mmCIF file of C-alpha atoms in Angstrom:
data_model
loop_
_atom_site.group_PDB
_atom_site.id
_atom_site.type_symbol
_atom_site.label_atom_id
_atom_site.label_comp_id
_atom_site.label_asym_id
_atom_site.label_seq_id
_atom_site.Cartn_x
_atom_site.Cartn_y
_atom_site.Cartn_z
ATOM 1 C CA MET A 29 -4.392 4.071 -10.124
ATOM 2 C CA LYS A 30 -7.557 4.114 -12.193
ATOM 3 C CA LEU A 31 -8.158 1.541 -14.989
ATOM 4 C CA GLY A 32 -10.993 1.888 -17.411
ATOM 5 C CA ILE A 33 -12.573 -1.374 -18.662
ATOM 6 C CA VAL A 34 -13.844 -0.863 -22.203
ATOM 7 C CA GLY A 35 -15.129 -2.883 -25.091
ATOM 8 C CA LEU A 36 -17.988 -3.400 -27.488
ATOM 9 C CA PRO A 37 -21.283 -4.481 -26.059
ATOM 10 C CA ASN A 38 -21.580 -8.182 -25.070
ATOM 11 C CA VAL A 39 -17.847 -8.956 -25.018
ATOM 12 C CA GLY A 40 -17.844 -9.873 -21.280
ATOM 13 C CA LYS A 41 -16.865 -6.510 -19.997
ATOM 14 C CA SER A 42 -19.294 -6.077 -17.153
ATOM 15 C CA THR A 43 -19.040 -9.820 -16.282
ATOM 16 C CA LEU A 44 -15.280 -9.295 -15.792
ATOM 17 C CA PHE A 45 -15.873 -6.106 -13.774
ATOM 18 C CA ASN A 46 -18.340 -7.867 -11.507
ATOM 19 C CA ALA A 47 -15.930 -10.746 -10.961
ATOM 20 C CA ILE A 48 -12.876 -8.655 -10.033
ATOM 21 C CA THR A 49 -14.661 -6.009 -7.876
ATOM 22 C CA ASN A 50 -17.790 -7.822 -6.618
ATOM 23 C CA ALA A 51 -19.382 -4.429 -7.117
ATOM 24 C CA GLY A 52 -22.557 -5.849 -8.692
ATOM 25 C CA ALA A 53 -22.655 -4.008 -11.980
ATOM 26 C CA GLN A 54 -25.624 -5.147 -14.051
ATOM 27 C CA SER A 55 -24.747 -7.797 -16.575
ATOM 28 C CA ALA A 56 -27.267 -8.620 -19.333
ATOM 29 C CA ASN A 57 -27.362 -10.017 -22.820
ATOM 30 C CA PHE A 58 -28.107 -6.702 -24.616
ATOM 31 C CA PRO A 59 -26.154 -3.532 -25.376
ATOM 32 C CA PHE A 60 -25.866 -0.610 -22.952
ATOM 33 C CA CYS A 61 -26.864 -2.426 -19.768
ATOM 34 C CA THR A 62 -24.152 -0.329 -18.162
ATOM 35 C CA ILE A 63 -25.591 3.157 -18.397
ATOM 36 C CA GLU A 64 -23.377 4.968 -15.969
ATOM 37 C CA PRO A 65 -19.779 3.967 -15.274
ATOM 38 C CA ASN A 66 -19.538 1.611 -12.380
ATOM 39 C CA VAL A 67 -16.591 2.039 -10.031
ATOM 40 C CA GLY A 68 -15.057 -0.592 -7.933
ATOM 41 C CA VAL A 69 -12.016 -0.370 -5.631
ATOM 42 C CA VAL A 70 -9.812 -3.450 -5.412
ATOM 43 C CA ALA A 71 -7.064 -4.197 -2.964
ATOM 44 C CA VAL A 72 -3.724 -5.107 -4.599
ATOM 45 C CA PRO A 73 -2.784 -8.622 -3.466
ATOM 46 C CA ASP A 74 0.529 -8.500 -1.629
ATOM 47 C CA LYS A 75 1.545 -11.437 0.534
ATOM 48 C CA ARG A 76 4.419 -9.391 1.964
ATOM 49 C CA LEU A 77 1.851 -7.448 4.043
ATOM 50 C CA ASP A 78 0.708 -10.567 5.772
ATOM 51 C CA VAL A 79 4.273 -11.522 6.676
ATOM 52 C CA LEU A 80 4.880 -8.040 8.138
ATOM 53 C CA ARG A 81 1.562 -8.076 10.039
ATOM 54 C CA ASP A 82 2.536 -11.376 11.724
ATOM 55 C CA MET A 83 6.034 -9.926 12.440
ATOM 56 C CA TYR A 84 4.591 -6.942 14.246
ATOM 57 C CA THR A 85 1.764 -8.724 16.085
ATOM 58 C CA GLU A 86 2.183 -8.715 19.824
ATOM 59 C CA GLY A 87 -0.189 -11.052 21.676
ATOM 60 C CA THR A 88 -3.689 -9.966 20.778
ATOM 61 C CA LYS A 89 -2.527 -6.670 19.275
ATOM 62 C CA VAL A 90 -2.611 -7.215 15.507
ATOM 63 C CA PRO A 91 -1.724 -4.198 13.399
ATOM 64 C CA PRO A 92 -4.217 -3.362 10.634
ATOM 65 C CA VAL A 93 -3.101 -4.013 7.086
ATOM 66 C CA VAL A 94 -3.743 -1.320 4.451
ATOM 67 C CA PRO A 95 -2.999 -2.590 0.916
ATOM 68 C CA ALA A 96 -2.455 -0.475 -2.179
ATOM 69 C CA ILE A 97 -5.655 -0.084 -4.193
ATOM 70 C CA ILE A 98 -6.698 0.001 -7.863
ATOM 71 C CA GLU A 99 -9.827 1.660 -9.007
ATOM 72 C CA PHE A 100 -11.647 -0.065 -11.845
ATOM 73 C CA VAL A 101 -14.180 1.823 -13.902
ATOM 74 C CA ASP A 102 -16.653 -0.181 -16.031
ATOM 75 C CA ILE A 103 -17.503 2.164 -18.963
ATOM 76 C CA ALA A 104 -20.652 1.799 -21.094
ATOM 77 C CA GLY A 105 -20.272 -0.282 -24.308
ATOM 78 C CA LEU A 106 -19.132 1.457 -27.458
ATOM 79 C CA VAL A 107 -20.456 1.274 -31.045
ATOM 80 C CA LYS A 108 -19.455 2.728 -34.320
ATOM 81 C CA GLY A 109 -20.165 6.459 -34.429
ATOM 82 C CA ALA A 110 -19.556 7.036 -30.749
ATOM 83 C CA SER A 111 -17.306 9.998 -31.444
ATOM 84 C CA LYS A 112 -20.296 11.531 -33.249
ATOM 85 C CA GLY A 113 -22.668 10.787 -30.352
ATOM 86 C CA GLU A 114 -24.016 7.418 -31.418
ATOM 87 C CA GLY A 115 -25.100 5.010 -28.694
ATOM 88 C CA LEU A 116 -23.650 6.247 -25.440
ATOM 89 C CA GLY A 117 -20.530 7.446 -27.134
ATOM 90 C CA ASN A 118 -20.143 10.901 -25.605
ATOM 91 C CA LYS A 119 -20.456 9.535 -22.073
ATOM 92 C CA PHE A 120 -17.983 6.773 -22.942
ATOM 93 C CA LEU A 121 -15.374 9.195 -24.190
ATOM 94 C CA ALA A 122 -15.779 11.544 -21.284
ATOM 95 C CA ASN A 123 -15.348 8.773 -18.690
ATOM 96 C CA ILE A 124 -12.378 7.122 -20.434
ATOM 97 C CA ARG A 125 -10.505 10.448 -20.453
ATOM 98 C CA GLU A 126 -10.159 10.224 -16.672
ATOM 99 C CA VAL A 127 -8.392 6.876 -16.459
ATOM 100 C CA ASP A 128 -4.644 6.110 -16.224
ATOM 101 C CA ALA A 129 -4.783 3.099 -18.554
ATOM 102 C CA ILE A 130 -7.353 1.163 -20.596
ATOM 103 C CA VAL A 131 -8.321 -2.517 -20.146
ATOM 104 C CA HIS A 132 -9.809 -3.347 -23.544
ATOM 105 C CA VAL A 133 -11.924 -6.508 -23.303
ATOM 106 C CA VAL A 134 -11.956 -8.291 -26.561
ATOM 107 C CA ARG A 135 -14.185 -11.220 -27.292
ATOM 108 C CA CYS A 136 -12.331 -14.332 -28.350
ATOM 109 C CA PHE A 137 -14.958 -16.955 -27.718
ATOM 110 C CA GLU A 138 -17.827 -18.431 -29.810
ATOM 111 C CA ASN A 139 -21.307 -18.608 -28.230
ATOM 112 C CA ASP A 140 -24.480 -18.570 -30.310
ATOM 113 C CA ASN A 141 -26.448 -17.749 -27.173
ATOM 114 C CA ILE A 142 -24.687 -14.421 -26.595
ATOM 115 C CA ILE A 143 -25.320 -12.038 -29.522
ATOM 116 C CA HIS A 144 -22.427 -9.953 -30.848
ATOM 117 C CA VAL A 145 -23.322 -6.374 -31.883
ATOM 118 C CA GLU A 146 -21.567 -6.920 -35.233
ATOM 119 C CA GLY A 147 -23.045 -10.325 -35.837
ATOM 120 C CA SER A 148 -19.772 -12.295 -35.759
ATOM 121 C CA ILE A 149 -16.581 -12.866 -33.767
ATOM 122 C CA ASP A 150 -13.660 -10.834 -35.145
ATOM 123 C CA PRO A 151 -11.343 -9.367 -32.428
ATOM 124 C CA LEU A 152 -9.258 -7.285 -34.762
ATOM 125 C CA ARG A 153 -12.346 -5.673 -36.265
ATOM 126 C CA ASP A 154 -13.692 -5.012 -32.731
ATOM 127 C CA ILE A 155 -10.414 -3.425 -31.651
ATOM 128 C CA GLU A 156 -10.316 -1.280 -34.784
ATOM 129 C CA THR A 157 -13.885 -0.042 -34.107
ATOM 130 C CA ILE A 158 -12.957 1.295 -30.685
ATOM 131 C CA ASP A 159 -9.561 2.538 -31.779
ATOM 132 C CA LEU A 160 -11.070 4.531 -34.575
ATOM 133 C CA GLU A 161 -13.677 6.148 -32.360
ATOM 134 C CA LEU A 162 -10.907 7.233 -29.892
ATOM 135 C CA ILE A 163 -8.833 8.541 -32.847
ATOM 136 C CA PHE A 164 -11.833 10.503 -34.203
ATOM 137 C CA SER A 165 -12.394 12.053 -30.794
ATOM 138 C CA ASP A 166 -8.671 13.009 -30.480
ATOM 139 C CA MET A 167 -8.761 14.602 -33.906
ATOM 140 C CA GLU A 168 -11.436 16.938 -32.683
ATOM 141 C CA MET A 169 -9.420 17.804 -29.625
ATOM 142 C CA VAL A 170 -6.303 18.511 -31.712
ATOM 143 C CA GLU A 171 -8.293 20.487 -34.254
ATOM 144 C CA ARG A 172 -9.589 22.747 -31.456
ATOM 145 C CA ARG A 173 -6.063 23.176 -30.087
ATOM 146 C CA ILE A 174 -4.745 24.050 -33.540
ATOM 147 C CA ALA A 175 -7.436 26.776 -33.896
ATOM 148 C CA LYS A 176 -6.507 28.214 -30.464
ATOM 149 C CA THR A 177 -2.771 28.162 -31.118
ATOM 150 C CA SER A 178 -3.158 29.674 -34.556
ATOM 151 C CA LYS A 179 -5.144 32.539 -32.981
ATOM 152 C CA ASP A 180 -2.580 33.039 -30.146
ATOM 153 C CA LEU A 181 0.294 32.892 -32.665
ATOM 154 C CA LYS A 182 -0.493 36.430 -33.803
ATOM 155 C CA GLY A 183 0.771 37.744 -30.497
ATOM 156 C CA ASN A 184 3.391 35.061 -29.743
ATOM 157 C CA LYS A 185 5.576 33.871 -32.646
ATOM 158 C CA ALA A 186 7.217 31.323 -30.280
ATOM 159 C CA LEU A 187 4.070 29.145 -30.674
ATOM 160 C CA GLN A 188 4.995 28.295 -34.216
ATOM 161 C CA VAL A 189 6.891 25.198 -33.050
ATOM 162 C CA GLU A 190 3.808 24.014 -31.180
ATOM 163 C CA LEU A 191 1.569 24.714 -34.118
ATOM 164 C CA ASP A 192 3.810 22.795 -36.476
ATOM 165 C CA PHE A 193 3.749 19.842 -34.048
ATOM 166 C CA LEU A 194 -0.016 19.887 -33.669
ATOM 167 C CA LYS A 195 -0.516 19.838 -37.432
ATOM 168 C CA ARG A 196 1.828 16.810 -37.681
ATOM 169 C CA LEU A 197 -0.054 15.123 -34.881
ATOM 170 C CA TYR A 198 -3.350 15.794 -36.622
ATOM 171 C CA ASP A 199 -2.034 14.217 -39.884
ATOM 172 C CA HIS A 200 -0.797 11.196 -37.848
ATOM 173 C CA LEU A 201 -4.238 10.654 -36.322
ATOM 174 C CA GLU A 202 -5.993 11.212 -39.656
ATOM 175 C CA SER A 203 -3.945 8.345 -41.087
ATOM 176 C CA GLY A 204 -5.711 6.025 -38.572
ATOM 177 C CA LYS A 205 -2.796 5.769 -36.069
ATOM 178 C CA SER A 206 -2.954 6.400 -32.303
ATOM 179 C CA ALA A 207 -1.033 9.252 -30.737
ATOM 180 C CA ARG A 208 0.945 6.749 -28.677
ATOM 181 C CA SER A 209 2.502 5.338 -31.849
ATOM 182 C CA MET A 210 3.945 8.749 -32.898
ATOM 183 C CA THR A 211 7.642 9.394 -32.463
ATOM 184 C CA VAL A 212 8.049 12.703 -30.537
ATOM 185 C CA SER A 213 10.891 14.720 -29.033
ATOM 186 C CA LYS A 214 11.061 15.591 -25.319
ATOM 187 C CA ASP A 215 9.634 19.057 -26.035
ATOM 188 C CA GLU A 216 6.889 17.630 -28.201
ATOM 189 C CA GLN A 217 6.046 15.117 -25.484
ATOM 190 C CA GLU A 218 5.487 18.073 -23.018
ATOM 191 C CA ILE A 219 3.025 19.586 -25.492
ATOM 192 C CA LEU A 220 1.353 16.216 -26.048
ATOM 193 C CA ASP A 221 0.910 15.834 -22.270
ATOM 194 C CA THR A 222 -1.144 18.992 -22.102
ATOM 195 C CA ILE A 223 -3.788 17.815 -24.603
ATOM 196 C CA PHE A 224 -4.976 14.694 -22.658
ATOM 197 C CA LEU A 225 -5.659 12.546 -25.703
ATOM 198 C CA LEU A 226 -7.373 9.215 -25.451
ATOM 199 C CA THR A 227 -5.017 7.428 -27.703
ATOM 200 C CA THR A 228 -1.972 8.245 -25.605
ATOM 201 C CA LYS A 229 -3.242 6.026 -22.800
ATOM 202 C CA PRO A 230 -1.466 2.658 -22.368
ATOM 203 C CA ILE A 231 -3.552 -0.429 -23.156
ATOM 204 C CA ILE A 232 -3.979 -3.908 -21.888
ATOM 205 C CA TYR A 233 -5.945 -6.242 -24.155
ATOM 206 C CA ALA A 234 -7.972 -8.655 -21.998
ATOM 207 C CA ALA A 235 -8.661 -11.475 -24.455
ATOM 208 C CA ASN A 236 -11.898 -13.052 -23.100
ATOM 209 C CA LEU A 237 -11.831 -16.816 -23.777
ATOM 210 C CA SER A 238 -14.375 -19.512 -23.164
ATOM 211 C CA GLU A 239 -14.007 -21.695 -20.094
ATOM 212 C CA GLU A 240 -13.147 -24.677 -22.424
ATOM 213 C CA ASP A 241 -10.406 -22.715 -24.195
ATOM 214 C CA PHE A 242 -9.006 -21.224 -21.038
ATOM 215 C CA ALA A 243 -8.970 -24.317 -18.808
ATOM 216 C CA GLY A 244 -8.507 -27.176 -21.277
ATOM 217 C CA LYS A 245 -6.030 -25.775 -23.787
ATOM 218 C CA GLU A 246 -3.263 -23.288 -24.195
ATOM 219 C CA PRO A 247 -4.510 -19.764 -25.096
ATOM 220 C CA GLU A 248 -2.357 -19.922 -28.226
ATOM 221 C CA ASP A 249 -4.643 -22.743 -29.464
ATOM 222 C CA ASN A 250 -7.316 -20.073 -29.946
ATOM 223 C CA PRO A 251 -6.800 -18.375 -33.263
ATOM 224 C CA HIS A 252 -8.686 -15.259 -32.110
ATOM 225 C CA PHE A 253 -6.305 -14.899 -29.156
ATOM 226 C CA LEU A 254 -3.293 -15.262 -31.460
ATOM 227 C CA LYS A 255 -4.481 -12.341 -33.562
ATOM 228 C CA VAL A 256 -4.835 -10.137 -30.467
ATOM 229 C CA LYS A 257 -1.431 -11.196 -29.188
ATOM 230 C CA GLU A 258 0.260 -10.406 -32.482
ATOM 231 C CA LEU A 259 -1.448 -6.957 -32.607
ATOM 232 C CA ALA A 260 -0.399 -6.201 -28.974
ATOM 233 C CA ALA A 261 3.208 -7.058 -29.860
ATOM 234 C CA LYS A 262 3.176 -4.625 -32.758
ATOM 235 C CA GLU A 263 1.701 -1.800 -30.603
ATOM 236 C CA GLY A 264 3.901 -2.473 -27.518
ATOM 237 C CA ALA A 265 0.689 -3.153 -25.560
ATOM 238 C CA GLU A 266 0.097 -5.817 -22.878
ATOM 239 C CA VAL A 267 -2.198 -8.779 -23.567
ATOM 240 C CA LEU A 268 -3.835 -10.996 -20.986
ATOM 241 C CA PRO A 269 -5.720 -14.207 -21.721
ATOM 242 C CA ILE A 270 -8.607 -14.340 -19.283
ATOM 243 C CA CYS A 271 -12.010 -16.014 -18.861
ATOM 244 C CA ALA A 272 -14.486 -13.556 -17.430
ATOM 245 C CA GLN A 273 -17.012 -16.334 -16.676
ATOM 246 C CA MET A 274 -14.389 -18.290 -14.771
ATOM 247 C CA GLU A 275 -13.432 -15.187 -12.754
ATOM 248 C CA ALA A 276 -17.116 -14.728 -11.939
ATOM 249 C CA ASP A 277 -17.305 -18.367 -10.773
ATOM 250 C CA ILE A 278 -14.409 -17.996 -8.269
ATOM 251 C CA ALA A 279 -15.255 -14.483 -7.163
ATOM 252 C CA ASP A 280 -17.225 -15.636 -4.075
ATOM 253 C CA MET A 281 -14.941 -18.511 -3.144
ATOM 254 C CA SER A 282 -12.768 -18.371 -0.038
ATOM 255 C CA ASP A 283 -9.042 -17.985 -0.488
ATOM 256 C CA GLU A 284 -8.528 -21.759 0.111
ATOM 257 C CA GLU A 285 -11.266 -22.789 -2.265
ATOM 258 C CA LYS A 286 -9.924 -20.388 -4.924
ATOM 259 C CA GLU A 287 -6.366 -21.711 -4.591
ATOM 260 C CA MET A 288 -7.572 -25.335 -4.923
ATOM 261 C CA PHE A 289 -9.734 -24.437 -7.955
ATOM 262 C CA LEU A 290 -6.886 -22.606 -9.756
ATOM 263 C CA SER A 291 -4.463 -25.420 -8.874
ATOM 264 C CA ASP A 292 -6.718 -27.998 -10.491
ATOM 265 C CA LEU A 293 -6.513 -25.875 -13.649
ATOM 266 C CA GLY A 294 -2.780 -25.569 -13.472
ATOM 267 C CA LEU A 295 -2.889 -21.895 -12.545
ATOM 268 C CA THR A 296 -0.980 -20.136 -9.787
ATOM 269 C CA SER A 297 -2.935 -16.895 -9.697
ATOM 270 C CA SER A 298 -6.350 -15.498 -10.579
ATOM 271 C CA GLY A 299 -7.155 -13.279 -13.521
ATOM 272 C CA LEU A 300 -7.362 -10.289 -11.186
ATOM 273 C CA ASP A 301 -3.807 -10.905 -9.848
ATOM 274 C CA ARG A 302 -2.482 -11.212 -13.370
ATOM 275 C CA LEU A 303 -4.348 -8.134 -14.514
ATOM 276 C CA ILE A 304 -2.904 -6.103 -11.627
ATOM 277 C CA GLN A 305 0.671 -7.393 -12.383
ATOM 278 C CA LYS A 306 0.248 -6.327 -16.056
ATOM 279 C CA SER A 307 -1.118 -2.964 -14.966
ATOM 280 C CA TYR A 308 1.840 -2.327 -12.619
ATOM 281 C CA SER A 309 4.264 -3.313 -15.440
ATOM 282 C CA LEU A 310 2.509 -1.237 -18.039
ATOM 283 C CA LEU A 311 2.440 1.911 -15.906
ATOM 284 C CA GLY A 312 5.896 1.429 -14.398
ATOM 285 C CA LEU A 313 4.636 1.086 -10.860
ATOM 286 C CA ILE A 314 6.187 -0.483 -7.714
ATOM 287 C CA SER A 315 5.215 -0.676 -4.026
ATOM 288 C CA TYR A 316 7.273 0.168 -0.976
ATOM 289 C CA LEU A 317 6.165 -0.848 2.518
ATOM 290 C CA THR A 318 5.851 0.727 5.934
ATOM 291 C CA ALA A 319 5.422 -1.442 9.004
ATOM 292 C CA GLY A 320 4.977 -1.147 12.708
ATOM 293 C CA GLU A 321 2.754 -1.973 15.684
ATOM 294 C CA LYS A 322 0.143 0.586 14.499
ATOM 295 C CA GLU A 323 -0.092 -0.232 10.863
ATOM 296 C CA VAL A 324 1.362 -2.316 7.962
ATOM 297 C CA ARG A 325 0.830 -0.614 4.592
ATOM 298 C CA ALA A 326 1.793 -0.663 0.893
ATOM 299 C CA TRP A 327 2.364 2.484 -1.060
ATOM 300 C CA THR A 328 2.311 2.698 -4.853
ATOM 301 C CA ILE A 329 4.884 4.841 -6.614
ATOM 302 C CA LYS A 330 6.454 5.174 -10.080
ATOM 303 C CA ARG A 331 9.747 3.368 -10.751
ATOM 304 C CA GLU A 332 12.772 5.674 -10.424
ATOM 305 C CA THR A 333 11.059 7.701 -7.671
ATOM 306 C CA LYS A 334 13.489 9.118 -5.201
ATOM 307 C CA ALA A 335 13.155 8.779 -1.431
ATOM 308 C CA PRO A 336 11.816 12.305 -0.630
ATOM 309 C CA GLN A 337 9.107 12.102 -3.307
ATOM 310 C CA ALA A 338 8.115 8.578 -2.068
ATOM 311 C CA ALA A 339 7.891 10.027 1.471
ATOM 312 C CA GLY A 340 5.535 12.675 0.031
ATOM 313 C CA LYS A 341 3.023 9.940 -0.806
ATOM 314 C CA ILE A 342 2.475 9.575 2.906
ATOM 315 C CA HIS A 343 2.349 13.267 3.676
ATOM 316 C CA SER A 344 3.597 16.448 1.997
ATOM 317 C CA ASP A 345 5.481 17.270 5.286
ATOM 318 C CA PHE A 346 7.514 14.061 4.915
ATOM 319 C CA GLU A 347 8.791 15.290 1.609
ATOM 320 C CA ARG A 348 9.256 18.916 2.616
ATOM 321 C CA GLY A 349 11.207 18.096 5.721
ATOM 322 C CA PHE A 350 12.923 14.914 4.483
ATOM 323 C CA ILE A 351 16.148 14.154 6.349
ATOM 324 C CA ARG A 352 16.913 10.495 5.590
ATOM 325 C CA ALA A 353 15.314 7.054 5.148
ATOM 326 C CA GLN A 354 15.983 3.845 7.106
ATOM 327 C CA ILE A 355 15.556 1.064 4.585
ATOM 328 C CA ILE A 356 15.761 -2.715 4.411
ATOM 329 C CA ALA A 357 14.718 -5.015 1.593
ATOM 330 C CA PHE A 358 11.661 -7.072 2.433
ATOM 331 C CA ASP A 359 13.474 -10.368 1.614
ATOM 332 C CA ASP A 360 16.296 -9.546 4.099
ATOM 333 C CA LEU A 361 13.785 -8.576 6.764
ATOM 334 C CA ASN A 362 11.760 -11.732 6.204
ATOM 335 C CA GLU A 363 14.873 -13.834 6.400
ATOM 336 C CA CYS A 364 15.976 -12.240 9.659
ATOM 337 C CA GLY A 365 12.530 -12.507 11.264
ATOM 338 C CA SER A 366 12.615 -9.126 12.935
ATOM 339 C CA LEU A 367 13.952 -5.614 12.404
ATOM 340 C CA ALA A 368 16.081 -5.969 15.586
ATOM 341 C CA ALA A 369 17.842 -9.028 14.061
ATOM 342 C CA ALA A 370 18.261 -7.251 10.746
ATOM 343 C CA ARG A 371 19.893 -4.309 12.530
ATOM 344 C CA THR A 372 22.257 -6.670 14.288
ATOM 345 C CA LYS A 373 23.368 -8.055 10.937
ATOM 346 C CA GLY A 374 23.811 -4.564 9.527
ATOM 347 C CA LEU A 375 21.134 -4.940 6.936
ATOM 348 C CA VAL A 376 19.247 -1.760 7.686
ATOM 349 C CA ARG A 377 20.647 1.051 5.489
ATOM 350 C CA THR A 378 20.490 4.833 5.810
ATOM 351 C CA GLU A 379 19.683 6.466 2.506
ATOM 352 C CA GLY A 380 19.561 10.130 1.507
ATOM 353 C CA LYS A 381 17.675 12.375 -0.917
ATOM 354 C CA GLU A 382 19.134 10.791 -4.065
ATOM 355 C CA TYR A 383 18.172 7.271 -3.200
ATOM 356 C CA ILE A 384 15.936 5.646 -5.803
ATOM 357 C CA MET A 385 13.238 3.430 -4.163
ATOM 358 C CA GLN A 386 13.069 -0.244 -4.974
ATOM 359 C CA ASP A 387 10.026 -2.554 -4.967
ATOM 360 C CA GLY A 388 9.722 -4.143 -1.614
ATOM 361 C CA ASP A 389 11.687 -1.611 0.349
ATOM 362 C CA VAL A 390 10.519 -1.508 3.956
ATOM 363 C CA VAL A 391 11.012 2.108 4.981
ATOM 364 C CA GLU A 392 10.983 4.438 7.987
ATOM 365 C CA PHE A 393 11.284 8.072 6.947
ATOM 366 C CA LEU A 394 12.918 10.658 9.213
ATOM 367 C CA PHE A 395 11.803 14.228 8.657
ATOM 368 C CA ASN A 396 11.623 17.616 10.326
ATOM 369 C CA VAL A 397 9.392 20.540 9.601
#
């Protein structure tokens, strides 16, 4: 999974990226300090892996743990006119096209020492600025597709349905609305999926609050956050209150120190953990687990994935030669203490090709090629 972190200059975008990836992206109080996209790979926190590691440890032989990962891409700040090449707009738009979802960092804090590119704090204006640039870029993409389809129509009248949809899509974008907000049929969705538009990507709004607002009050006490929350509800997007500076402060702490720090603030998880949870929810993702003496590992799949396709995440041969899967729910395995004890209690199930995988399934696939 690849998430693109975007936002206007000086909203806390690179500070947040640094904090959650420790990748060292430059952070400075001026626009465009991020010239090239910075990429950081982050392990998905999953305490179930630690339990399984301990379960399969024999003496000094500790199986390695391989967590699922998320790739974060910190993309250069955007300004008005980006779709026409202003600032670093063209690079921004090219880089964002490659991500699965967008984390849009929105400034919801006041600080006279950190300049805002627009001169004032207004999260809805900032969101609109970026949304419009993405829409303008998508309009160009659709316009080119309309021209191509119109040309091909002369030799293939069946393309008329596609052309009619593309024109309706262009009008929708021209009215200032994102492609994701358009109601489409199943056939139209298939056409839409081939255009790779920016405004079809799901969004998480990361509302960047000050340390005082985040730690000392409820996020809803901040009027800027409330505006972002209301907008996200209308769009069907996710919203996450976060303090980029606080995340930077705890980034280098040990797990014990971090837990104490968060506990003092009345928090049970870091901003990174909550961002990952939102990302999984937004994209409809779950994790299944494999465990043994050689390795304990988490695998990320889409909800409603069937067993053979889940096996294919490990290796294509597993899917091609799938026979059956031996499955136990993590909670049942944890309660029993060992796979042998779970088998004795009849908790290990045999599932076939139509089984739909569940989050936390601990699996052994049987295959033959």
